Coordinates of C-alpha atoms in Angstrom, one line a residue:
M1 CA 0.0 0.0 0.0
D2 CA 1.4 3.4 -1.0
Q3 CA 0.7 6.9 0.5
L4 CA -2.0 7.7 -2.0
A5 CA -3.9 4.4 -1.3
L6 CA -3.6 5.1 2.4
L7 CA -5.2 8.5 1.9
F8 CA -8.1 7.0 0.0
V9 CA -8.6 4.5 2.9
L10 CA -8.7 7.4 5.3
L11 CA -11.2 9.3 3.2
L12 CA -13.4 6.2 2.9
G13 CA -13.2 5.7 6.6
A14 CA -14.2 9.3 7.2
V15 CA -17.4 8.7 5.3
V16 CA -18.2 5.3 6.8
S17 CA -17.5 6.4 10.4
V18 CA -20.4 8.9 10.5
P19 CA -23.2 6.3 10.1
L20 CA -21.3 3.8 12.2
G21 CA -20.9 6.4 14.9
D22 CA -24.6 7.2 14.9
R23 CA -25.5 3.5 15.1
W24 CA -23.0 2.7 17.9
A25 CA -23.5 6.0 19.7
L26 CA -19.8 6.8 19.4
P27 CA -18.1 9.9 18.1
A28 CA -16.8 9.6 14.5
P29 CA -13.4 11.2 15.3
V30 CA -12.8 8.5 17.9
L31 CA -13.7 5.8 15.4
M32 CA -11.3 7.3 12.9
T33 CA -8.5 7.3 15.5
L34 CA -9.1 3.7 16.2
L35 CA -9.0 3.0 12.4
G36 CA -5.7 4.7 12.3
I37 CA -4.3 2.6 15.1
V38 CA -5.5 -0.6 13.4
L39 CA -3.7 0.6 10.2
A40 CA -0.6 1.5 12.1
V41 CA -0.1 -2.0 13.4
L42 CA -0.5 -3.7 10.0
D43 CA 2.9 -4.5 8.4
F44 CA 1.9 -3.6 4.8
V45 CA 0.7 -0.1 5.8
P46 CA 3.5 2.5 5.2
N47 CA 4.5 5.2 7.6
V48 CA 2.9 8.6 7.0
N49 CA 5.3 10.9 5.3
V50 CA 3.6 14.2 5.7
P51 CA 6.1 17.0 6.5
P52 CA 5.2 18.2 10.0
D53 CA 5.3 21.8 9.0
L54 CA 2.4 21.2 6.6
I55 CA 0.0 19.4 8.9
L56 CA -1.4 22.5 10.6
P57 CA -1.6 24.6 7.4
L58 CA -3.3 21.8 5.5
L59 CA -5.8 20.6 8.1
L60 CA -6.6 23.5 10.5
P61 CA -7.9 26.2 8.2
P62 CA -10.9 24.3 6.7
L63 CA -11.7 22.7 10.1
L64 CA -11.7 26.1 11.9
Y65 CA -13.7 27.7 9.1
A66 CA -16.3 25.0 9.2
A67 CA -16.5 25.3 13.0
V68 CA -16.9 29.1 13.0
R69 CA -19.8 28.8 10.5
R70 CA -21.8 27.1 13.2
T71 CA -21.3 30.0 15.6
S72 CA -21.8 33.7 15.6
W73 CA -20.0 36.9 16.7
R74 CA -22.7 37.4 19.4
Q75 CA -21.8 34.1 21.0
F76 CA -18.2 35.1 21.3
T77 CA -18.9 38.5 22.7
A78 CA -21.5 37.1 25.2
N79 CA -19.2 34.4 26.3
K80 CA -15.9 36.3 26.5
R81 CA -15.5 35.6 30.2
P82 CA -15.9 31.8 30.2
I83 CA -13.9 31.6 27.0
F84 CA -11.1 33.7 28.5
L85 CA -11.0 31.5 31.6
L86 CA -10.8 28.3 29.5
A87 CA -9.0 29.3 26.4
V88 CA -6.3 31.6 27.8
A89 CA -6.0 31.1 31.5
L90 CA -6.5 27.3 31.6
V91 CA -4.1 26.8 28.7
F92 CA -1.4 28.8 30.5
V93 CA -2.0 27.0 33.8
T94 CA -1.9 23.6 32.1
M95 CA 1.3 24.4 30.3
V96 CA 3.0 25.4 33.6
C97 CA 1.8 22.4 35.5
V98 CA 2.8 19.9 32.8
A99 CA 6.2 21.5 32.4
A100 CA 6.8 21.3 36.2
V101 CA 5.9 17.6 36.3
A102 CA 7.7 16.7 33.1
H103 CA 10.9 18.5 34.2
A104 CA 10.8 16.6 37.5
I105 CA 10.2 13.1 36.2
V106 CA 12.1 13.1 32.8
P107 CA 15.8 13.0 33.6
G108 CA 17.7 15.9 32.0
L109 CA 14.7 17.5 30.3
P110 CA 15.3 21.3 30.1
I111 CA 12.7 23.6 31.4
A112 CA 12.2 25.3 28.0
A113 CA 11.6 21.8 26.3
A114 CA 9.2 21.0 29.2
L115 CA 7.3 24.2 28.6
A116 CA 7.1 23.3 24.8
L117 CA 5.6 19.9 25.9
G118 CA 3.1 21.7 28.2
A119 CA 2.1 24.1 25.4
L120 CA 1.4 21.4 22.8
V121 CA -0.7 19.2 25.1
A122 CA -2.5 22.1 26.8
P123 CA -5.3 22.9 24.2
P124 CA -8.3 20.6 23.9
D125 CA -9.1 19.9 20.3
P126 CA -11.9 22.1 18.9
V127 CA -12.9 19.5 16.2
A128 CA -13.1 16.6 18.6
A129 CA -15.0 18.6 21.2
T130 CA -17.6 20.0 18.8
A131 CA -18.0 16.7 16.9
V132 CA -18.6 14.8 20.1
A133 CA -20.8 17.4 21.7
G134 CA -22.9 17.7 18.6
Q135 CA -23.8 14.0 18.6
L136 CA -24.7 13.8 22.3
G137 CA -27.6 16.3 22.4
L138 CA -25.8 18.4 25.1
P139 CA -27.3 21.8 26.1
R140 CA -26.5 24.5 23.6
R141 CA -24.7 26.6 26.3
L142 CA -22.2 23.8 26.8
V143 CA -21.7 23.3 23.1
S144 CA -21.1 27.1 22.8
I145 CA -18.5 27.1 25.5
L146 CA -16.7 24.1 24.1
E147 CA -16.7 25.6 20.6
G148 CA -15.4 29.0 21.9
E149 CA -12.7 27.3 24.1
G150 CA -11.7 25.0 21.2
L151 CA -11.4 27.8 18.7
F152 CA -9.4 30.2 20.9
N153 CA -7.2 27.9 22.9
D154 CA -5.3 26.8 19.8
V155 CA -4.3 30.5 19.3
T156 CA -3.0 30.8 22.9
A157 CA -1.3 27.4 22.9
I158 CA 0.4 27.8 19.5
V159 CA 1.9 31.2 20.4
L160 CA 3.1 29.8 23.8
Y161 CA 4.6 26.8 22.0
H162 CA 6.6 29.0 19.6
V163 CA 7.9 31.0 22.5
A164 CA 9.0 27.8 24.3
I165 CA 10.6 26.3 21.2
T166 CA 12.5 29.5 20.5
A167 CA 13.9 29.5 24.0
A168 CA 14.8 25.8 23.7
V169 CA 16.5 26.2 20.3
S170 CA 18.3 29.5 21.1
G171 CA 19.0 28.9 24.8
T172 CA 17.7 32.4 25.7
F173 CA 14.3 33.6 27.0
S174 CA 12.9 37.1 27.6
P175 CA 9.5 37.4 29.2
W176 CA 9.1 40.9 27.8
R177 CA 10.0 39.8 24.3
A178 CA 7.6 36.8 24.7
G179 CA 4.7 39.1 25.8
L180 CA 5.4 41.5 22.9
D181 CA 5.5 38.7 20.4
L182 CA 2.1 37.5 21.8
V183 CA 0.5 41.0 21.3
L184 CA 2.0 41.5 17.9
S185 CA 0.9 38.1 16.7
A186 CA -2.6 38.8 17.7
V187 CA -2.7 42.3 16.2
V188 CA -1.2 41.0 12.9
A189 CA -3.7 38.1 12.8
V190 CA -6.7 40.3 13.4
A191 CA -5.6 42.8 10.7
V192 CA -5.0 40.1 8.2
G193 CA -8.3 38.4 9.0
L194 CA -10.3 41.6 8.7
A195 CA -8.6 42.6 5.4
L196 CA -9.1 39.2 3.8
G197 CA -12.6 39.0 5.1
W198 CA -13.5 42.4 3.6
G199 CA -11.7 41.5 0.3
A200 CA -13.4 38.1 0.0
N201 CA -16.8 39.7 0.7
K202 CA -16.3 42.2 -2.1
L203 CA -15.0 39.5 -4.5
M204 CA -18.1 37.3 -3.8
D205 CA -20.3 40.2 -4.9
L206 CA -18.2 40.4 -8.1
L207 CA -18.3 36.7 -8.8
G208 CA -22.0 36.3 -8.4
D209 CA -22.1 32.6 -9.4
A210 CA -22.8 30.2 -6.4
T211 CA -20.2 27.7 -7.6
L212 CA -17.4 30.3 -7.7
Q213 CA -18.5 31.9 -4.4
I214 CA -18.3 28.5 -2.6
G215 CA -15.0 27.8 -4.2
L216 CA -13.7 31.1 -2.9
T217 CA -14.7 30.2 0.7
L218 CA -12.5 27.1 0.4
L219 CA -9.5 29.2 -0.6
V220 CA -9.9 32.1 1.8
P221 CA -9.1 30.2 5.1
Y222 CA -5.9 28.9 3.6
A223 CA -4.9 32.4 2.3
S224 CA -5.7 33.9 5.7
Y225 CA -3.7 31.3 7.6
V226 CA -0.6 31.4 5.3
L227 CA -0.5 35.2 5.0
A228 CA -0.7 35.7 8.7
E229 CA 2.0 33.2 9.4
E230 CA 4.2 34.8 6.7
L231 CA 3.8 38.1 8.6
H232 CA 4.6 36.4 11.9
G233 CA 1.0 36.5 13.1
S234 CA -1.3 33.8 14.4
G235 CA -2.7 31.9 11.5
V236 CA -5.4 30.3 13.6
L237 CA -6.6 33.7 14.9
A238 CA -6.5 35.1 11.4
V239 CA -8.8 32.3 10.1
L240 CA -11.2 32.9 13.0
T241 CA -11.3 36.6 12.3
T242 CA -11.9 36.0 8.5
A243 CA -14.6 33.4 9.1
L244 CA -16.4 35.5 11.7
F245 CA -16.3 38.5 9.4
L246 CA -17.8 36.6 6.5
A247 CA -20.4 34.9 8.7
E248 CA -21.5 38.4 9.9
F249 CA -21.4 40.4 6.6
A250 CA -21.3 38.0 3.7
T251 CA -24.8 36.5 4.2
D252 CA -27.5 37.4 1.7
P253 CA -30.9 36.2 3.1
D254 CA -32.2 35.9 -0.5
D255 CA -29.3 33.9 -1.9
V256 CA -31.0 30.5 -1.2
L257 CA -29.1 28.4 -3.7
T258 CA -25.7 29.5 -2.5
R259 CA -26.6 29.0 1.1
L260 CA -27.9 25.5 0.6
A261 CA -25.1 24.4 -1.7
G262 CA -22.5 26.0 0.6
H263 CA -23.9 24.3 3.7
T264 CA -23.7 20.9 1.9
F265 CA -20.2 21.6 0.6
W266 CA -18.8 22.5 4.0
D267 CA -20.5 19.6 5.6
I268 CA -18.6 17.4 3.1
V269 CA -15.3 19.2 3.7
D270 CA -15.7 19.0 7.4
T271 CA -16.4 15.3 7.4
L272 CA -13.5 14.4 5.1
V273 CA -10.9 16.6 6.7
T274 CA -11.9 15.6 10.2
G275 CA -11.7 11.9 9.3
V276 CA -8.2 12.3 7.7
A277 CA -6.9 14.4 10.6
F278 CA -7.9 11.9 13.3
G279 CA -6.9 8.9 11.1
L280 CA -3.4 10.5 11.0
I281 CA -3.4 10.6 14.8
G282 CA -3.9 6.9 15.0
L283 CA -1.3 6.3 12.3
E284 CA 1.3 8.1 14.4
L285 CA 1.4 4.9 16.5
H286 CA 4.2 3.7 14.2
N287 CA 6.5 6.4 15.4
A288 CA 5.5 6.0 19.0
I289 CA 6.2 2.3 19.0
R290 CA 9.6 2.9 17.4
T291 CA 10.5 5.6 20.0
A292 CA 9.6 3.5 23.0
S293 CA 11.4 0.4 21.9
G294 CA 13.1 -1.1 25.0
R295 CA 11.8 1.6 27.4
W296 CA 8.1 0.8 27.4
A297 CA 7.6 0.8 31.2
E298 CA 9.5 4.0 31.8
M299 CA 8.0 6.1 28.9
L300 CA 4.5 4.8 29.5
G301 CA 4.8 6.0 33.1
W302 CA 5.9 9.4 32.0
A303 CA 3.0 9.6 29.5
A304 CA 0.5 8.5 32.1
A305 CA 1.8 11.0 34.6
V306 CA 1.5 13.9 32.2
A307 CA -2.0 12.7 31.0
G308 CA -3.1 12.6 34.6
V309 CA -1.8 16.2 35.2
V310 CA -3.7 17.4 32.1
V311 CA -7.0 15.8 33.2
L312 CA -6.6 16.8 36.9
V313 CA -5.7 20.4 36.2
R314 CA -8.7 20.8 34.0
L315 CA -11.0 19.6 36.8
L316 CA -9.4 21.6 39.5
W317 CA -9.6 24.7 37.3
L318 CA -13.2 24.2 36.1
L319 CA -14.7 23.9 39.6
P320 CA -13.7 27.4 40.9
A321 CA -13.9 28.9 37.4
T322 CA -17.5 27.7 37.0
W323 CA -18.4 28.9 40.5
L324 CA -16.9 32.3 39.8
A325 CA -18.7 32.6 36.4
Q326 CA -22.0 31.7 38.1
R327 CA -21.5 34.3 40.8
L328 CA -20.7 37.0 38.3
H329 CA -23.6 35.8 36.1
A330 CA -26.0 36.1 39.0
R331 CA -24.8 39.6 39.9
R332 CA -25.0 41.0 36.4
D333 CA -27.5 40.4 33.6
H334 CA -25.1 39.0 31.1
D335 CA -26.4 36.9 28.1
E336 CA -23.6 34.4 28.4
D337 CA -23.5 30.6 28.4
I338 CA -22.2 28.9 31.6
P339 CA -22.6 25.5 33.1
M340 CA -25.7 25.6 35.3
S341 CA -25.0 22.5 37.5
W342 CA -22.2 20.3 38.7
R343 CA -23.3 17.6 36.2
E344 CA -22.6 20.0 33.3
T345 CA -19.3 21.0 34.8
V346 CA -18.3 17.3 34.9
V347 CA -19.3 16.8 31.3
M348 CA -17.2 19.9 30.3
W349 CA -14.3 18.5 32.2
W350 CA -14.4 15.1 30.5
S351 CA -14.8 16.8 27.1
G352 CA -11.3 18.1 27.1
M353 CA -9.8 15.8 24.5
R354 CA -6.6 16.5 22.7
G355 CA -6.2 16.0 19.0
V356 CA -5.0 17.5 15.7
A357 CA -3.2 20.6 16.9
S358 CA -1.2 18.6 19.6
V359 CA -0.1 16.0 17.1
A360 CA 1.0 18.7 14.6
L361 CA 2.9 20.7 17.2
A362 CA 4.6 17.6 18.5
L363 CA 5.8 16.5 15.1
A364 CA 6.9 20.1 14.3
I365 CA 9.5 20.2 17.1
P366 CA 12.9 21.0 15.4
L367 CA 15.4 18.2 15.2
T368 CA 18.4 20.4 16.2
T369 CA 19.1 23.6 18.1
D370 CA 20.8 26.7 16.8
E371 CA 24.2 25.3 17.8
G372 CA 23.7 22.1 15.8
A373 CA 23.0 19.9 18.8
A374 CA 20.0 17.5 18.9
F375 CA 16.9 19.0 20.3
P376 CA 16.8 17.9 24.0
D377 CA 14.7 14.8 24.5
R378 CA 12.7 15.3 21.3
D379 CA 11.7 11.6 21.0
E380 CA 10.6 11.5 24.6
I381 CA 8.5 14.6 24.2
V382 CA 6.8 13.3 21.0
F383 CA 6.0 9.9 22.8
I384 CA 4.6 11.6 25.9
A385 CA 2.5 13.9 23.7
F386 CA 1.1 11.0 21.7
G387 CA 0.3 9.1 24.9
V388 CA -1.6 12.1 26.3
I389 CA -3.5 12.5 23.0
M390 CA -4.5 8.8 22.9
A391 CA -5.4 8.7 26.6
T392 CA -7.7 11.7 26.3
L393 CA -9.1 11.1 22.9
V394 CA -9.8 7.4 23.0
V395 CA -10.6 6.9 26.7
Q396 CA -12.6 10.1 27.2
G397 CA -14.1 10.0 23.8
L398 CA -15.4 6.4 24.2
S399 CA -16.6 7.0 27.7
L400 CA -18.2 10.5 27.2
P401 CA -21.5 9.2 25.8
W402 CA -21.9 6.8 28.8
L403 CA -21.1 9.7 31.2
V404 CA -23.6 12.0 29.5
R405 CA -26.3 9.4 29.8
R406 CA -25.4 8.6 33.4
L407 CA -25.5 12.2 34.5
R408 CA -28.6 12.8 32.4
V409 CA -27.3 16.0 30.8
R410 CA -29.6 16.9 28.0
A411 CA -30.4 19.9 25.9
D412 CA -33.3 22.1 27.2
T413 CA -35.8 21.2 24.5
D414 CA -38.5 23.3 26.0
R415 CA -36.4 26.4 25.7
E416 CA -35.3 25.5 22.2
K417 CA -39.0 25.0 21.2
D418 CA -39.9 28.4 22.7
F419 CA -37.2 30.1 20.8
E420 CA -38.2 28.3 17.6
K421 CA -41.8 29.4 18.2
E422 CA -40.7 33.0 18.8
L423 CA -38.8 33.0 15.5
A424 CA -41.8 31.5 13.7
V425 CA -44.0 34.3 15.0
R426 CA -41.5 36.9 13.9
A427 CA -41.1 35.4 10.4
A428 CA -44.9 35.3 10.0
K429 CA -45.3 38.9 11.1
A430 CA -42.5 40.0 8.8
A431 CA -44.3 38.3 5.9
K432 CA -47.6 40.0 6.8
R433 CA -45.9 43.4 7.1
R434 CA -44.5 43.0 3.6
L435 CA -47.9 41.9 2.3
R436 CA -49.5 45.1 3.7
E437 CA -46.8 47.2 2.0
I438 CA -47.5 45.5 -1.3
E439 CA -51.3 45.9 -0.9
A440 CA -50.7 49.7 -0.3
E441 CA -48.5 49.9 -3.5
E442 CA -50.6 47.6 -5.8
D443 CA -54.2 47.0 -6.4
L444 CA -54.5 43.3 -5.4
P445 CA -57.8 41.4 -5.9
E446 CA -59.5 40.5 -2.6
E447 CA -59.2 36.8 -3.3
L448 CA -55.5 37.0 -3.9
S449 CA -55.0 39.1 -0.8
E450 CA -56.8 36.5 1.4
Q451 CA -54.7 33.8 -0.2
M452 CA -51.5 35.6 0.4
A453 CA -52.5 36.4 4.0
R454 CA -53.1 32.6 4.6
R455 CA -49.7 31.9 3.1
A456 CA -48.0 34.5 5.4
F457 CA -49.5 32.7 8.4
D458 CA -48.5 29.3 7.0
I459 CA -44.9 30.5 7.0
G460 CA -44.9 30.5 10.7
L461 CA -47.0 27.4 11.1
R462 CA -44.7 25.3 9.0
I463 CA -41.8 26.3 11.3
S464 CA -43.7 25.8 14.5
P465 CA -47.2 24.4 14.4
D466 CA -47.8 25.3 18.0
I467 CA -48.3 29.0 17.3
G468 CA -51.8 28.7 15.8
E469 CA -55.2 28.0 17.4
D470 CA -56.8 24.6 17.0
E471 CA -59.1 25.7 14.2
R472 CA -56.5 27.5 12.2
R473 CA -54.0 24.6 12.9
E474 CA -56.5 22.1 11.5
A475 CA -57.1 24.2 8.5
H476 CA -53.3 24.5 8.0
E477 CA -52.8 20.8 8.3
H478 CA -55.5 20.3 5.7
R479 CA -53.8 22.6 3.3
V480 CA -50.5 20.9 4.1
R481 CA -51.9 17.5 3.2
R482 CA -53.3 18.9 0.0
L483 CA -50.0 20.6 -0.8
R484 CA -48.1 17.4 -0.1
R485 CA -50.3 15.6 -2.5
V486 CA -49.8 18.3 -5.2
R487 CA -46.0 18.2 -4.6
R488 CA -46.0 14.4 -4.8
I489 CA -47.8 14.5 -8.2
Q490 CA -45.6 17.4 -9.4
G491 CA -42.5 15.6 -8.2
E492 CA -43.4 12.5 -10.2
M493 CA -44.1 14.7 -13.3
L494 CA -40.7 16.4 -12.8
S495 CA -39.0 13.0 -12.3
A496 CA -40.5 11.8 -15.6
A497 CA -39.2 15.0 -17.3
R498 CA -35.7 14.5 -15.8
H499 CA -35.6 10.8 -17.0
E500 CA -36.5 11.9 -20.5
V501 CA -33.8 14.6 -20.6
V502 CA -31.2 12.2 -19.2
A503 CA -32.1 9.6 -21.8
A504 CA -31.7 12.2 -24.5
R505 CA -28.0 12.5 -23.5
S506 CA -27.2 9.2 -25.1
E507 CA -29.0 9.9 -28.4
P508 CA -27.0 10.6 -31.5
G509 CA -26.3 14.3 -32.0
A510 CA -27.3 15.3 -28.5
D511 CA -25.2 18.1 -27.0
P512 CA -24.3 17.1 -23.4
E513 CA -23.9 20.7 -22.4
I514 CA -27.4 21.6 -23.5
V515 CA -28.8 18.5 -21.8
D516 CA -27.1 19.4 -18.6
R517 CA -28.4 23.0 -18.8
V518 CA -32.0 21.8 -19.2
L519 CA -31.5 19.3 -16.5
R520 CA -30.2 22.0 -14.1
H521 CA -33.4 24.0 -14.8
L522 CA -35.5 21.0 -13.9
D523 CA -33.4 20.4 -10.7
V524 CA -33.8 24.0 -9.6
R525 CA -37.5 23.8 -10.2
S526 CA -37.6 20.6 -8.1
L527 CA -35.7 22.3 -5.4
R528 CA -38.2 25.2 -5.3

């Protein structure tokens, strides 16, 4: 099996893991990691030869962009306090604690190298957290916090990692220089993200075509990441800024086709890239086995100790941080998402799985220092990092569904239905307002006005049937049954038309481009 065949196996596994995960109630990223482990122990499967410095630029931009599309700027601003406590403060505390333990238990490990290890295992993986949380029916506030933490902790961890690596390679460290680099990295990233977001928004208006616009959204995250890194900024923060800008300002409510096609496209990209990323994590078992040859007991002990520190620090930090957030939330009327019980706090604690970023940072550790000497204890650091990733991702990922069921942490469906009902009422009222404006501008027949008024009300009823009285709801249900029958008949008619057009494609003299053009018209008509 060569590298290309291995990639196709991972892509196929990414597709198959989704329905299997739904059937077995297991997160798809965990299944892909297990698949990678199985492939890693097979003799005929080659080692992965992806350059370490390409893993983050290839995998993170589309994953981050897809994750941001599910959030909004309001969520980030409303949750800035819990996000700061988790994404900045917790990452820093975890890095320091891991560094202290690793420096103490690994003989001869310099403090700078220990800090690099702490930085690369500190950030919980945003892809794993959101993928797992999304399948378990957790309360939306928990999902929002996990998404915000996952998106911003990579920014903090990567900057701290680069500072630690620089100190280990050069042998010098300046706290003031490190703080300045952190600030400059953030400023450059935000500037690049805003500039590319603004430019992409203008270019989308110029392109017009849905296919070209969606293609541009695939290129923009990569451009934002690479440009920010070239200017010594944070590529992760630049992608977040660009994605948030486009989500806020590049949305046309009337561009239905682009929105539907774009949603489908990014679902596909998210599924495939996530699968490949977590499959690569499992495949790295090759290198871990080679590193630990002859020293299994000693190195497994180090990895277990660091994994224990990572898990324990998160719990010990979350308990007071959640209490503080609840106290501040009770004193001030902030529209923020916080855990509302100890059960939700426990679920948040157990959701701190490590993943793609940690693997990429571990593999990106330089081989030598500036003086030409070997990077201190590089093999040991990579093995410990891999052990932490596997312990958190596999153990926590496999047990998290059981823990959620055991603690009975579920989404507040009543609140979600109430909000859905509120949106349905607002949508129906907006339709009625526009109808009254049209009636004032145009002379509509009475029969047409009544029909349009019913349809305006039906807009809300189709979203949330609970908003109508019994009589009107029954009338609506009658119209819906009639409409479904009409649509079924019309669908069969359009299906016959499509079959006829497709059959014409194989006829002598048929122009396939014209056939596809006619077929597209029929497809759009079917969609409507």
